[in-house]
Amino acid sequence: PSILSTTISKSEVFSFPFVDMLQDLVDTAWNHLYSITPSTCNGQDDELWNSKWMYETFQLPPHNDFNCDTDIMLPIILYLDKTGTDVLQRYSLEPLLFMTAALSRESQKNRRFWRHLGFVPSSKIAEESKDALQIYHECLGVILQTLKVAQHNPPLLRIKSQIDGTTKLLKAH
């Protein structure tokens, strides 16, 4: 996937197009994906997607017309973890990662199934904490922009069938 760059308060923010990264994730994890449908959400399992919140998600207007033949449900999990980039930890970088809850808890522990959305740079250039917080939120806004677009306009993804290995385009919710 390509990398995007935006400057915010003299800091360069790197991000990745969400749909490209999501396609890369489902290409890698296709044989580990759960089929999440209104009929499979009964709260009987210990997986994140099989819960009351997922059942309620299917009751919301954007998902009322969910069709198992043309749609795929891919709930997203986000993760941030600031880390130092030099020996003295003066310069930090905070990667924003995601994966889908349509994978088992065991698969969620596998680093192969996490994808980068972008990197929040150090906000030490701001003198006041209020300014630093504003810069942090602006950086997150840039990184999450392509995810927000995908939420409003569900993309078509190539999904490989676990049953027969064929591929078809499905609208990702």
mmCIF file of C-alpha atoms in Angstrom:
data_model
loop_
_atom_site.group_PDB
_atom_site.id
_atom_site.type_symbol
_atom_site.label_atom_id
_atom_site.label_comp_id
_atom_site.label_asym_id
_atom_site.label_seq_id
_atom_site.Cartn_x
_atom_site.Cartn_y
_atom_site.Cartn_z
ATOM 1 C CA PRO A 1 0.000 0.000 0.000
ATOM 2 C CA SER A 2 1.046 3.568 -0.622
ATOM 3 C CA ILE A 3 2.003 5.900 2.193
ATOM 4 C CA LEU A 4 0.455 9.336 2.626
ATOM 5 C CA SER A 5 2.177 12.295 4.232
ATOM 6 C CA THR A 6 0.596 15.391 5.798
ATOM 7 C CA THR A 7 2.261 18.211 7.715
ATOM 8 C CA ILE A 8 0.636 19.301 10.971
ATOM 9 C CA SER A 9 2.322 22.020 13.056
ATOM 10 C CA LYS A 10 5.712 21.412 11.421
ATOM 11 C CA SER A 11 5.502 17.656 12.045
ATOM 12 C CA GLU A 12 5.121 15.111 9.290
ATOM 13 C CA VAL A 13 2.270 12.643 9.835
ATOM 14 C CA PHE A 14 2.480 9.395 7.875
ATOM 15 C CA SER A 15 -0.653 7.384 7.181
ATOM 16 C CA PHE A 16 -1.845 4.530 5.008
ATOM 17 C CA PRO A 17 -5.082 4.308 2.994
ATOM 18 C CA PHE A 18 -7.466 2.287 5.157
ATOM 19 C CA VAL A 19 -9.129 0.336 2.337
ATOM 20 C CA ASP A 20 -5.748 -0.736 0.915
ATOM 21 C CA MET A 21 -4.606 -1.920 4.342
ATOM 22 C CA LEU A 22 -7.928 -3.683 5.002
ATOM 23 C CA GLN A 23 -7.672 -5.485 1.647
ATOM 24 C CA ASP A 24 -4.130 -6.534 2.552
ATOM 25 C CA LEU A 25 -5.411 -7.843 5.900
ATOM 26 C CA VAL A 26 -8.245 -9.921 4.398
ATOM 27 C CA ASP A 27 -5.870 -11.240 1.708
ATOM 28 C CA THR A 28 -3.610 -12.515 4.508
ATOM 29 C CA ALA A 29 -6.294 -13.668 6.965
ATOM 30 C CA TRP A 30 -8.999 -14.968 4.591
ATOM 31 C CA ASN A 31 -8.918 -18.495 6.014
ATOM 32 C CA HIS A 32 -9.245 -17.171 9.599
ATOM 33 C CA LEU A 33 -12.229 -14.843 9.073
ATOM 34 C CA TYR A 34 -15.524 -15.545 10.798
ATOM 35 C CA SER A 35 -18.716 -15.028 8.864
ATOM 36 C CA ILE A 36 -20.554 -12.489 11.007
ATOM 37 C CA THR A 37 -24.246 -12.316 10.153
ATOM 38 C CA PRO A 38 -27.401 -11.460 12.114
ATOM 39 C CA SER A 39 -28.071 -15.183 12.558
ATOM 40 C CA THR A 40 -24.579 -15.971 13.941
ATOM 41 C CA CYS A 41 -24.674 -13.298 16.670
ATOM 42 C CA ASN A 42 -26.259 -15.220 19.505
ATOM 43 C CA GLY A 43 -23.859 -14.315 22.327
ATOM 44 C CA GLN A 44 -23.037 -17.992 22.941
ATOM 45 C CA ASP A 45 -19.369 -17.785 22.002
ATOM 46 C CA ASP A 46 -16.391 -16.117 23.676
ATOM 47 C CA GLU A 47 -15.416 -14.149 20.592
ATOM 48 C CA LEU A 48 -15.636 -10.350 20.456
ATOM 49 C CA TRP A 49 -18.019 -10.310 17.525
ATOM 50 C CA ASN A 50 -20.496 -12.737 19.093
ATOM 51 C CA SER A 51 -21.892 -10.327 21.648
ATOM 52 C CA LYS A 52 -24.805 -8.065 22.414
ATOM 53 C CA TRP A 53 -23.103 -5.050 20.790
ATOM 54 C CA MET A 54 -22.708 -6.934 17.502
ATOM 55 C CA TYR A 55 -26.331 -8.062 17.598
ATOM 56 C CA GLU A 56 -27.364 -4.431 18.190
ATOM 57 C CA THR A 57 -25.115 -3.280 15.327
ATOM 58 C CA PHE A 58 -27.234 -5.266 12.867
ATOM 59 C CA GLN A 59 -30.300 -3.364 14.137
ATOM 60 C CA LEU A 60 -28.807 0.004 13.099
ATOM 61 C CA PRO A 61 -29.953 1.639 9.822
ATOM 62 C CA PRO A 62 -26.629 1.251 7.939
ATOM 63 C CA HIS A 63 -26.763 -2.528 8.468
ATOM 64 C CA ASN A 64 -30.517 -3.265 8.280
ATOM 65 C CA ASP A 65 -30.179 -4.402 4.678
ATOM 66 C CA PHE A 66 -27.171 -6.675 5.357
ATOM 67 C CA ASN A 67 -27.150 -9.470 2.787
ATOM 68 C CA CYS A 68 -24.881 -12.467 3.437
ATOM 69 C CA ASP A 69 -24.353 -12.966 -0.314
ATOM 70 C CA THR A 70 -23.144 -9.433 -1.049
ATOM 71 C CA ASP A 71 -21.894 -8.038 2.294
ATOM 72 C CA ILE A 72 -19.240 -8.861 4.874
ATOM 73 C CA MET A 73 -19.116 -7.568 8.453
ATOM 74 C CA LEU A 74 -15.604 -6.586 9.552
ATOM 75 C CA PRO A 75 -15.688 -4.813 12.948
ATOM 76 C CA ILE A 76 -12.473 -2.866 13.523
ATOM 77 C CA ILE A 77 -10.236 -2.885 16.612
ATOM 78 C CA LEU A 78 -7.827 0.066 16.992
ATOM 79 C CA TYR A 79 -4.625 0.009 19.043
ATOM 80 C CA LEU A 80 -2.127 2.771 19.905
ATOM 81 C CA ASP A 81 1.184 2.387 21.713
ATOM 82 C CA LYS A 82 3.737 5.190 21.997
ATOM 83 C CA THR A 83 7.354 4.132 21.692
ATOM 84 C CA GLY A 84 10.708 5.908 21.763
ATOM 85 C CA THR A 85 12.697 6.048 18.556
ATOM 86 C CA ASP A 86 16.117 6.916 19.956
ATOM 87 C CA VAL A 87 18.339 5.616 22.754
ATOM 88 C CA LEU A 88 17.348 8.361 25.213
ATOM 89 C CA GLN A 89 13.636 8.115 24.314
ATOM 90 C CA ARG A 90 13.517 11.845 23.466
ATOM 91 C CA TYR A 91 11.606 11.385 20.226
ATOM 92 C CA SER A 92 8.493 9.302 20.316
ATOM 93 C CA LEU A 93 6.361 7.832 17.601
ATOM 94 C CA GLU A 94 2.916 6.388 18.204
ATOM 95 C CA PRO A 95 1.779 3.793 15.677
ATOM 96 C CA LEU A 96 -1.976 3.434 15.188
ATOM 97 C CA LEU A 97 -2.738 -0.185 14.311
ATOM 98 C CA PHE A 98 -5.956 -1.987 13.447
ATOM 99 C CA MET A 99 -7.336 -5.443 12.874
ATOM 100 C CA THR A 100 -10.778 -6.928 12.538
ATOM 101 C CA ALA A 101 -12.759 -8.532 15.344
ATOM 102 C CA ALA A 102 -13.908 -11.064 12.718
ATOM 103 C CA LEU A 103 -10.793 -13.013 13.667
ATOM 104 C CA SER A 104 -10.593 -15.348 16.663
ATOM 105 C CA ARG A 105 -9.009 -14.122 19.887
ATOM 106 C CA GLU A 106 -6.097 -16.435 19.143
ATOM 107 C CA SER A 107 -5.599 -14.824 15.728
ATOM 108 C CA GLN A 108 -5.777 -11.362 17.315
ATOM 109 C CA LYS A 109 -2.592 -12.202 19.209
ATOM 110 C CA ASN A 110 -0.785 -12.886 15.932
ATOM 111 C CA ARG A 111 1.191 -9.855 14.714
ATOM 112 C CA ARG A 112 0.647 -10.948 11.082
ATOM 113 C CA PHE A 113 -2.971 -9.805 11.386
ATOM 114 C CA TRP A 114 -2.364 -6.254 12.603
ATOM 115 C CA ARG A 115 -2.062 -3.426 10.068
ATOM 116 C CA HIS A 116 -0.775 0.125 10.385
ATOM 117 C CA LEU A 117 -3.063 3.082 9.766
ATOM 118 C CA GLY A 118 -0.426 5.686 10.536
ATOM 119 C CA PHE A 119 1.991 7.207 13.019
ATOM 120 C CA VAL A 120 1.339 10.037 15.463
ATOM 121 C CA PRO A 121 4.596 12.007 15.794
ATOM 122 C CA SER A 122 5.904 13.497 19.036
ATOM 123 C CA SER A 123 4.043 16.639 20.042
ATOM 124 C CA LYS A 124 6.983 18.069 21.990
ATOM 125 C CA ILE A 125 7.087 21.031 19.612
ATOM 126 C CA ALA A 126 4.062 22.466 21.429
ATOM 127 C CA GLU A 127 4.871 24.517 24.513
ATOM 128 C CA GLU A 128 1.546 24.069 26.317
ATOM 129 C CA SER A 129 -0.251 20.805 26.990
ATOM 130 C CA LYS A 130 -3.472 22.203 25.484
ATOM 131 C CA ASP A 131 -1.651 22.854 22.209
ATOM 132 C CA ALA A 132 -0.023 19.418 22.325
ATOM 133 C CA LEU A 133 -3.426 17.804 22.793
ATOM 134 C CA GLN A 134 -4.843 19.776 19.848
ATOM 135 C CA ILE A 135 -1.940 18.668 17.628
ATOM 136 C CA TYR A 136 -2.403 15.052 18.772
ATOM 137 C CA HIS A 137 -6.084 15.133 17.808
ATOM 138 C CA GLU A 138 -5.321 16.764 14.452
ATOM 139 C CA CYS A 139 -2.813 13.987 13.731
ATOM 140 C CA LEU A 140 -5.368 11.314 14.674
ATOM 141 C CA GLY A 141 -7.930 13.054 12.452
ATOM 142 C CA VAL A 142 -5.591 12.836 9.459
ATOM 143 C CA ILE A 143 -4.739 9.189 10.130
ATOM 144 C CA LEU A 144 -8.384 8.159 10.623
ATOM 145 C CA GLN A 145 -9.743 10.138 7.649
ATOM 146 C CA THR A 146 -9.723 7.209 5.194
ATOM 147 C CA LEU A 147 -11.363 4.949 7.818
ATOM 148 C CA LYS A 148 -14.154 7.515 8.273
ATOM 149 C CA VAL A 149 -14.699 7.652 4.501
ATOM 150 C CA ALA A 150 -14.943 3.832 4.384
ATOM 151 C CA GLN A 151 -17.518 3.875 7.200
ATOM 152 C CA HIS A 152 -19.753 6.235 5.218
ATOM 153 C CA ASN A 153 -19.124 4.560 1.841
ATOM 154 C CA PRO A 154 -18.526 0.839 2.469
ATOM 155 C CA PRO A 155 -15.820 -0.369 0.060
ATOM 156 C CA LEU A 156 -15.894 -3.490 -2.075
ATOM 157 C CA LEU A 157 -13.248 -5.996 -1.017
ATOM 158 C CA ARG A 158 -11.993 -9.159 -2.705
ATOM 159 C CA ILE A 159 -12.816 -11.945 -0.269
ATOM 160 C CA LYS A 160 -11.616 -15.504 -0.793
ATOM 161 C CA SER A 161 -14.084 -18.218 0.211
ATOM 162 C CA GLN A 162 -12.939 -20.699 2.855
ATOM 163 C CA ILE A 163 -15.215 -23.309 1.288
ATOM 164 C CA ASP A 164 -14.032 -23.463 -2.322
ATOM 165 C CA GLY A 165 -11.259 -20.837 -2.612
ATOM 166 C CA THR A 166 -13.174 -18.689 -5.093
ATOM 167 C CA THR A 167 -12.991 -14.927 -4.776
ATOM 168 C CA LYS A 168 -15.840 -12.473 -4.907
ATOM 169 C CA LEU A 169 -16.384 -8.803 -4.224
ATOM 170 C CA LEU A 170 -18.251 -8.048 -1.020
ATOM 171 C CA LYS A 171 -19.314 -4.744 0.494
ATOM 172 C CA ALA A 172 -17.431 -4.312 3.774
ATOM 173 C CA HIS A 173 -19.411 -3.071 6.762
#
